[in-house]
Short mmCIF file of C-alpha atoms in Angstrom, two decimals:
data_model
loop_
_atom_site.label_atom_id
_atom_site.label_comp_id
_atom_site.label_asym_id
_atom_site.label_seq_id
_atom_site.Cartn_x
_atom_site.Cartn_y
_atom_site.Cartn_z
CA MET A 1 40.42 -34.34 -150.59
CA ASP A 2 37.40 -32.69 -148.55
CA SER A 3 35.75 -29.57 -150.07
CA LEU A 4 37.26 -27.24 -147.76
CA THR A 5 40.85 -28.46 -148.72
CA GLN A 6 40.13 -28.12 -152.45
CA LEU A 7 38.57 -24.59 -152.05
CA THR A 8 41.65 -23.46 -149.87
CA LEU A 9 44.14 -25.16 -152.32
CA GLY A 10 42.55 -23.30 -155.32
CA ALA A 11 42.58 -19.94 -153.49
CA ALA A 12 46.14 -20.40 -152.50
CA VAL A 13 47.12 -21.31 -156.05
CA GLY A 14 45.17 -18.36 -157.38
CA GLU A 15 46.85 -15.88 -154.98
CA ALA A 16 50.16 -17.35 -155.99
CA VAL A 17 49.52 -16.76 -159.74
CA LEU A 18 47.47 -13.56 -159.94
CA GLY A 19 47.36 -12.10 -156.45
CA ARG A 20 49.58 -9.27 -157.23
CA LYS A 21 47.64 -8.25 -160.20
CA ILE A 22 44.09 -8.64 -159.57
CA GLY A 23 44.20 -8.69 -155.56
CA ASN A 24 41.49 -10.58 -153.57
CA LYS A 25 39.73 -11.63 -156.78
CA ALA A 26 42.41 -14.16 -157.27
CA ILE A 27 41.66 -15.64 -154.02
CA TRP A 28 37.92 -15.88 -154.62
CA LEU A 29 38.21 -17.02 -158.00
CA GLY A 30 40.86 -19.62 -157.21
CA GLY A 31 38.76 -21.01 -154.51
CA LEU A 32 35.85 -21.19 -157.17
CA PHE A 33 37.84 -23.03 -159.86
CA GLY A 34 39.48 -25.15 -157.15
CA THR A 35 36.14 -26.68 -156.37
CA ILE A 36 34.69 -27.07 -160.07
CA PRO A 37 35.99 -30.68 -160.62
CA ASP A 38 33.75 -31.82 -157.81
CA LEU A 39 30.66 -30.75 -159.46
CA ASP A 40 30.53 -34.09 -161.01
CA VAL A 41 28.56 -35.24 -157.93
CA LEU A 42 25.68 -33.36 -159.41
CA LEU A 43 25.31 -36.27 -161.82
CA ASN A 44 24.71 -38.47 -159.01
CA PHE A 45 20.95 -38.15 -158.80
CA ALA A 46 20.75 -39.61 -162.44
CA LEU A 47 23.26 -42.50 -162.13
CA GLU A 48 23.17 -45.98 -160.96
CA THR A 49 25.07 -46.68 -157.79
CA THR A 50 28.04 -48.34 -159.10
CA MET A 51 28.12 -45.95 -161.99
CA LYS A 52 28.55 -43.04 -159.49
CA LEU A 53 31.79 -44.67 -158.48
CA ARG A 54 33.11 -44.53 -162.12
CA VAL A 55 31.81 -41.01 -162.68
CA HIS A 56 33.18 -39.18 -159.54
CA ARG A 57 36.79 -38.41 -159.92
CA GLY A 58 36.48 -39.17 -163.64
CA TYR A 59 36.46 -36.67 -166.54
CA SER A 60 36.30 -33.48 -164.48
CA HIS A 61 39.36 -34.59 -162.76
CA SER A 62 41.44 -35.67 -165.80
CA ILE A 63 44.25 -33.54 -166.81
CA ILE A 64 42.78 -32.94 -170.50
CA PHE A 65 39.67 -31.47 -168.63
CA ALA A 66 41.92 -28.78 -167.01
CA VAL A 67 43.45 -28.15 -170.38
CA ILE A 68 40.09 -27.67 -172.41
CA PHE A 69 37.91 -26.27 -169.81
CA GLY A 70 40.86 -24.04 -168.41
CA ALA A 71 40.99 -22.45 -172.02
CA LEU A 72 37.44 -21.89 -172.32
CA ALA A 73 37.17 -20.46 -168.89
CA ALA A 74 40.18 -18.11 -169.40
CA TRP A 75 38.53 -16.79 -172.49
CA ALA A 76 35.32 -15.93 -170.38
CA LEU A 77 37.18 -14.49 -167.53
CA LYS A 78 39.13 -12.18 -170.07
CA LYS A 79 35.71 -10.97 -171.23
CA ILE A 80 34.13 -10.56 -167.91
CA PHE A 81 37.12 -8.80 -166.21
CA LYS A 82 38.09 -6.35 -169.05
CA LYS A 83 39.10 -3.80 -166.46
CA GLU A 84 41.94 -5.95 -165.21
CA LYS A 85 43.62 -5.65 -168.60
CA LEU A 86 45.32 -9.19 -168.36
CA PRO A 87 46.29 -11.29 -171.41
CA PHE A 88 44.66 -14.57 -172.18
CA ASN A 89 47.93 -16.34 -171.16
CA SER A 90 47.69 -14.97 -167.72
CA TRP A 91 44.05 -16.01 -167.36
CA TYR A 92 44.74 -19.22 -168.72
CA LEU A 93 47.81 -20.15 -166.44
CA PHE A 94 45.37 -19.20 -163.54
CA THR A 95 42.36 -21.35 -164.78
CA PHE A 96 44.58 -24.46 -165.65
CA LEU A 97 46.84 -24.56 -162.37
CA THR A 98 43.67 -23.89 -160.19
CA LEU A 99 41.72 -26.75 -161.97
CA VAL A 100 44.62 -29.37 -162.31
CA THR A 101 45.92 -28.95 -158.79
CA HIS A 102 42.50 -30.36 -157.73
CA PRO A 103 42.80 -33.95 -159.07
CA ILE A 104 46.83 -33.89 -158.53
CA LEU A 105 45.84 -33.62 -154.85
CA ASP A 106 42.98 -36.16 -154.84
CA SER A 107 45.75 -38.58 -156.46
CA PHE A 108 47.36 -38.73 -153.15
CA THR A 109 44.20 -40.37 -151.49
CA THR A 110 43.10 -43.74 -151.37
CA TYR A 111 39.91 -43.13 -153.52
CA GLY A 112 41.85 -42.68 -156.99
CA THR A 113 41.78 -40.35 -159.47
CA GLN A 114 41.27 -41.01 -163.37
CA LEU A 115 43.83 -38.40 -164.29
CA PHE A 116 44.27 -39.97 -167.87
CA LEU A 117 40.80 -40.06 -169.19
CA PRO A 118 39.74 -40.53 -171.87
CA PHE A 119 42.84 -42.42 -172.74
CA SER A 120 42.77 -44.64 -169.68
CA ASP A 121 40.55 -45.28 -166.73
CA TYR A 122 43.41 -46.13 -164.58
CA ARG A 123 42.91 -44.55 -161.08
CA VAL A 124 46.03 -42.90 -159.44
CA GLY A 125 45.94 -43.31 -155.78
CA PHE A 126 49.15 -42.99 -153.76
CA ASN A 127 47.33 -43.76 -150.46
CA ASN A 128 49.64 -41.51 -148.57
CA ILE A 129 46.97 -38.96 -147.17
CA PHE A 130 43.41 -39.32 -145.78
CA VAL A 131 40.71 -37.42 -147.73
CA ALA A 132 40.65 -34.93 -144.92
CA ASP A 133 43.64 -34.20 -142.99
CA LEU A 134 43.81 -31.07 -140.53
CA PHE A 135 47.68 -31.16 -140.49
CA TYR A 136 47.52 -30.43 -144.49
CA THR A 137 44.64 -28.13 -144.49
CA ILE A 138 45.20 -25.74 -141.63
CA PRO A 139 48.66 -24.21 -142.66
CA LEU A 140 47.11 -23.77 -146.38
CA LEU A 141 43.97 -22.09 -144.80
CA ALA A 142 46.02 -19.97 -142.38
CA GLY A 143 48.14 -18.65 -145.22
CA VAL A 144 45.27 -17.72 -147.64
CA VAL A 145 43.47 -15.94 -144.87
CA ALA A 146 46.57 -13.95 -143.76
CA ALA A 147 46.94 -13.01 -147.28
CA LEU A 148 43.49 -11.41 -147.42
CA PHE A 149 44.67 -8.68 -144.94
CA PHE A 150 47.59 -7.21 -147.04
CA LEU A 151 47.29 -5.01 -150.23
CA ARG A 152 48.03 -6.66 -153.31
CA ASN A 153 51.59 -5.17 -153.82
CA ASN A 154 52.69 -5.95 -150.18
CA THR A 155 55.46 -8.46 -150.29
CA SER A 156 54.01 -9.93 -146.89
CA ARG A 157 51.03 -11.02 -148.81
CA ARG A 158 52.92 -13.37 -151.07
CA LEU A 159 55.22 -14.36 -148.22
CA VAL A 160 52.37 -15.73 -145.97
CA ASN A 161 50.54 -17.48 -148.97
CA TRP A 162 53.73 -19.14 -150.03
CA LEU A 163 54.63 -20.15 -146.41
CA GLY A 164 50.99 -21.83 -146.04
CA ILE A 165 51.78 -23.73 -149.35
CA GLY A 166 55.15 -24.47 -148.21
CA ILE A 167 54.25 -25.90 -144.87
CA SER A 168 51.36 -28.02 -146.44
CA SER A 169 53.68 -29.40 -149.23
CA LEU A 170 56.42 -30.38 -146.60
CA TYR A 171 53.66 -32.20 -144.65
CA MET A 172 52.53 -34.12 -147.91
CA LEU A 173 56.22 -35.08 -148.29
CA PHE A 174 56.19 -36.22 -144.66
CA THR A 175 53.10 -38.48 -145.41
CA PHE A 176 55.06 -40.28 -147.97
CA GLY A 177 57.85 -40.84 -145.36
CA MET A 178 55.43 -42.21 -143.01
CA LYS A 179 53.98 -44.47 -145.56
CA PHE A 180 57.34 -45.93 -146.38
CA TYR A 181 57.99 -46.28 -142.77
CA THR A 182 54.75 -48.11 -141.69
CA ASN A 183 55.00 -50.43 -144.79
CA SER A 184 58.46 -51.68 -143.47
CA VAL A 185 56.82 -52.18 -139.87
CA PHE A 186 53.77 -53.91 -141.41
CA GLU A 187 56.02 -56.19 -143.58
CA THR A 188 58.20 -57.14 -140.77
CA ASN A 189 55.14 -58.08 -138.66
CA LEU A 190 53.63 -60.26 -141.53
CA ALA A 191 56.98 -62.01 -141.77
CA LEU A 192 57.44 -62.40 -138.02
CA GLN A 193 53.99 -63.93 -137.71
CA LYS A 194 54.61 -65.99 -140.89
CA ILE A 195 51.48 -64.91 -142.53
CA PRO A 196 51.63 -65.39 -146.33
CA TYR A 197 50.51 -62.78 -148.65
CA GLU A 198 50.41 -61.85 -152.02
CA ARG A 199 50.08 -58.18 -152.15
CA TYR A 200 49.10 -55.46 -149.60
CA THR A 201 47.68 -51.70 -149.52
CA THR A 202 48.26 -49.35 -146.67
CA SER A 203 46.48 -46.02 -146.12
CA PRO A 204 46.33 -43.51 -143.10
CA THR A 205 43.28 -43.24 -140.83
CA PRO A 206 41.11 -40.13 -140.51
CA LEU A 207 42.72 -36.62 -140.05
CA ASN A 208 46.34 -37.68 -139.71
CA ALA A 209 49.23 -39.34 -140.99
CA PHE A 210 50.42 -41.11 -137.88
CA PHE A 211 48.00 -43.90 -137.68
CA TRP A 212 47.86 -46.42 -140.41
CA GLY A 213 45.94 -49.57 -141.58
CA ILE A 214 46.99 -52.55 -143.78
CA THR A 215 45.05 -54.93 -145.83
CA ALA A 216 47.21 -57.76 -147.00
CA GLU A 217 45.83 -60.33 -149.48
CA GLY A 218 46.47 -63.94 -149.03
CA LYS A 219 45.01 -67.00 -150.90
CA ASP A 220 42.06 -67.49 -148.69
CA GLY A 221 41.35 -63.93 -147.49
CA TYR A 222 42.62 -60.63 -146.09
CA TRP A 223 44.59 -59.52 -143.03
CA LEU A 224 43.84 -56.28 -141.51
CA GLY A 225 45.91 -54.58 -138.97
CA HIS A 226 46.71 -51.03 -137.51
CA TYR A 227 49.98 -49.31 -136.40
CA SER A 228 50.83 -45.96 -134.88
CA ILE A 229 54.34 -44.39 -135.16
CA PHE A 230 53.86 -43.64 -131.57
CA ASP A 231 53.18 -47.13 -130.50
CA LYS A 232 55.74 -48.32 -127.93
CA GLN A 233 56.48 -51.64 -129.82
CA LYS A 234 56.37 -52.14 -133.38
CA ASP A 235 56.58 -55.87 -133.52
CA ASN A 236 53.36 -56.96 -131.88
CA ILE A 237 50.70 -55.93 -134.42
CA GLU A 238 47.34 -58.01 -134.16
CA PHE A 239 45.99 -58.88 -137.52
CA THR A 240 42.38 -59.88 -138.21
CA PHE A 241 41.46 -62.41 -140.78
CA LEU A 242 38.47 -61.79 -143.17
CA LYS A 243 37.75 -64.91 -145.41
CA LYS A 244 37.07 -64.71 -148.93
CA GLU A 245 33.87 -66.34 -150.46
CA PRO A 246 35.01 -67.84 -153.86
CA ASP A 247 31.56 -69.30 -154.40
CA LEU A 248 29.99 -65.89 -153.97
CA ARG A 249 32.47 -64.25 -156.25
CA GLN A 250 31.77 -66.59 -159.00
CA ARG A 251 28.06 -65.99 -158.74
CA PHE A 252 28.55 -62.44 -159.97
CA VAL A 253 31.38 -62.86 -162.59
CA ASN A 254 30.96 -60.77 -165.57
CA ASN A 255 28.01 -58.67 -164.29
CA PRO A 256 28.80 -55.23 -165.12
CA LYS A 257 27.71 -53.59 -162.09
CA PHE A 258 29.76 -55.94 -160.11
CA GLU A 259 32.79 -55.31 -162.12
CA ASN A 260 32.33 -51.77 -161.39
CA LEU A 261 32.64 -52.58 -157.71
CA THR A 262 35.66 -54.62 -158.08
CA TRP A 263 37.19 -51.97 -160.39
CA PHE A 264 36.66 -49.28 -157.75
CA SER A 265 37.96 -51.51 -154.94
CA SER A 266 41.02 -52.54 -156.77
CA ASP A 267 39.95 -56.14 -155.94
CA TYR A 268 40.15 -55.75 -152.26
CA TYR A 269 36.73 -56.78 -151.07
CA ILE A 270 34.87 -59.50 -149.18
CA LEU A 271 31.45 -60.81 -149.85
CA THR A 272 29.14 -61.87 -147.01
CA GLN A 273 25.84 -63.98 -147.45
CA GLN A 274 22.94 -62.35 -145.60
CA PRO A 275 19.31 -63.94 -145.58
CA ASP A 276 17.93 -61.52 -148.20
CA ARG A 277 21.12 -60.28 -149.93
CA VAL A 278 24.94 -60.34 -150.26
CA ASP A 279 26.98 -57.63 -148.49
CA TYR A 280 30.02 -56.34 -150.50
CA VAL A 281 32.68 -54.48 -148.37
CA ASP A 282 35.48 -52.36 -149.98
CA LEU A 283 38.56 -53.03 -147.64
CA ARG A 284 40.89 -50.36 -148.88
CA PHE A 285 39.92 -47.70 -146.66
CA GLY A 286 39.96 -49.76 -143.46
CA PRO A 287 37.11 -49.95 -140.68
CA MET A 288 35.77 -46.80 -139.14
CA ASP A 289 35.83 -48.39 -135.94
CA PHE A 290 39.27 -50.02 -135.53
CA ASP A 291 38.46 -52.07 -132.57
CA ASN A 292 35.35 -53.58 -134.40
CA ILE A 293 36.29 -54.84 -137.73
CA ASP A 294 32.75 -55.53 -138.94
CA ARG A 295 31.28 -55.24 -142.54
CA THR A 296 29.05 -52.17 -141.34
CA THR A 297 32.13 -50.24 -139.94
CA PHE A 298 33.66 -49.78 -143.40
CA PRO A 299 32.82 -46.65 -145.15
CA PHE A 300 32.20 -48.40 -148.70
CA TYR A 301 29.71 -51.19 -148.01
CA PHE A 302 27.23 -52.23 -150.64
CA LYS A 303 23.98 -54.34 -150.50
CA ILE A 304 23.65 -56.60 -153.47
CA LYS A 305 20.19 -58.09 -154.60
CA ASP A 306 19.00 -59.98 -157.58
CA SER A 307 16.92 -57.90 -159.61
CA GLU A 308 13.18 -58.65 -159.91
CA ASN A 309 13.62 -59.81 -163.50
CA GLY A 310 16.30 -62.34 -162.43
CA ASN A 311 18.69 -61.19 -165.22
CA ASP A 312 20.67 -58.66 -163.21
CA ILE A 313 21.80 -57.32 -159.75
CA GLU A 314 20.61 -54.24 -157.83
CA VAL A 315 23.31 -52.60 -155.93
CA PHE A 316 22.49 -50.26 -152.85
CA GLU A 317 25.08 -48.07 -151.29
CA SER A 318 25.09 -48.40 -147.40
CA ARG A 319 27.18 -46.43 -145.28
CA GLU A 320 25.89 -47.26 -142.03
CA VAL A 321 27.59 -45.73 -138.92
CA PRO A 322 28.01 -48.09 -136.22
CA GLU A 323 26.72 -47.92 -132.57
CA LEU A 324 29.67 -46.79 -130.91
CA ASP A 325 30.09 -47.52 -127.05
CA GLY A 326 29.43 -44.10 -125.08
CA GLY A 327 28.52 -42.18 -128.25
CA PHE A 328 30.58 -40.34 -130.87
CA LYS A 329 32.45 -38.14 -128.36
CA VAL A 330 33.80 -41.21 -126.45
CA TYR A 331 34.69 -42.90 -129.53
CA PHE A 332 36.51 -39.77 -130.87
CA ASN A 333 38.58 -39.40 -127.53
CA ARG A 334 39.41 -43.19 -127.69
CA TYR A 335 40.17 -42.85 -131.50
CA TRP A 336 42.89 -39.92 -130.96
CA ALA A 337 44.35 -41.64 -127.85
CA ARG A 338 44.99 -44.75 -130.17
CA VAL A 339 46.41 -42.50 -132.83
CA PHE A 340 49.14 -41.28 -130.10
CA GLY A 341 50.01 -44.78 -129.21
CA LYS A 342 47.90 -45.31 -126.09
CA VAL A 343 46.19 -48.83 -126.35
CA GLY A 344 43.30 -50.08 -124.29
#
C-alpha cells in the first residue's frame, strides 16, 4: 500500500496496543514502525533494475524480519523510554504488530509480498485492493487523528481508533466480495464470447474496489477487459487481445535478468519488438488508460537491450505517462465517470 496508508495503519495499531499506557507516543512511534519495512527502497540506487523488483517487499517485508527486528527494536525502546516503565513484552508486542501488519496489508495488493523469506520467495498477492484506496485509508486516518484529541485514559480515544480500524477492515472484506463477484462476471463473459483461456488474474483499478480489470491468458495471447459493478449491463464486456511473441520469448530464455521480470509479472507479460530494443510489459496491473490499451499505458513497462559485450541484456525501467486527451483533469473526470458505470 501507499506510504500514507502504511504510516496510518502503524499509528492505529500502535495506539491500540500502547495508547492507554504511553499516550500519543504510541501513535507517533507506531507510524514510524509502520513505515520501516519500506525503507528497502533506499537500496535501489545500488541495484540493477530487475533486482529492485526482487528486493522491494523482500526481507524487510517478511514475517521473520518482524520477529527479529521487532525484538531488537523493543529492547532499544525499553532503554530509550525508561520513564514509561514498560516491560519488554509490552514493547515487543508493539513493535512486532506495527511491523508485521505492514507486509500483511501489502499482501492484499497486486504487487506481491515475500512474507516467507528466507524460506521461500513466493509472493503473496491476493489482488483485492489497489496500492492506494481512499475508501480504506480515510476511515483509518480519521480514527487516528480523532484519537489525538483525547487523553490517554479516555475511553472515547480507544473507541474512535477502533472504529477507524473496524470500518477499514470491513471495507477490506468488502473488496474480497467484490473480487469474487467480478470474477464470476468476467468468467460468464469469457464463456459467452467463447474465448478459451488457461488462467486469469483480476485486480481493482486505482483508488477504488468498484471498477475491475482482468487479464486472461490463452494459448496465443492475453485478453484484457474491464467491468464496474455500476455498469447497467454485465454481459457485454469488450475484450482486447494482445498477442504473445513466442520467438521473442525464446530469445531471452535462461537470462537471469529476464527471469527476474517473468518472476515479478507471474508470467503475465507481452514482448514487442522495436527498432532498437524489445519492450516488456507486465500486464497484471492493467493499463493506466483503460480506453487506450497500449504498452506505454501500463505502469510496469521495461525496455530491453542487448548489452555492449553481447553476452547479456540491459533492462531499463520506463513508466511513461501517456499523453491524455484534454489533460489529466479531463482524464480523471472521465475515469471516475467510468468507475460509476458511465460509458462514453
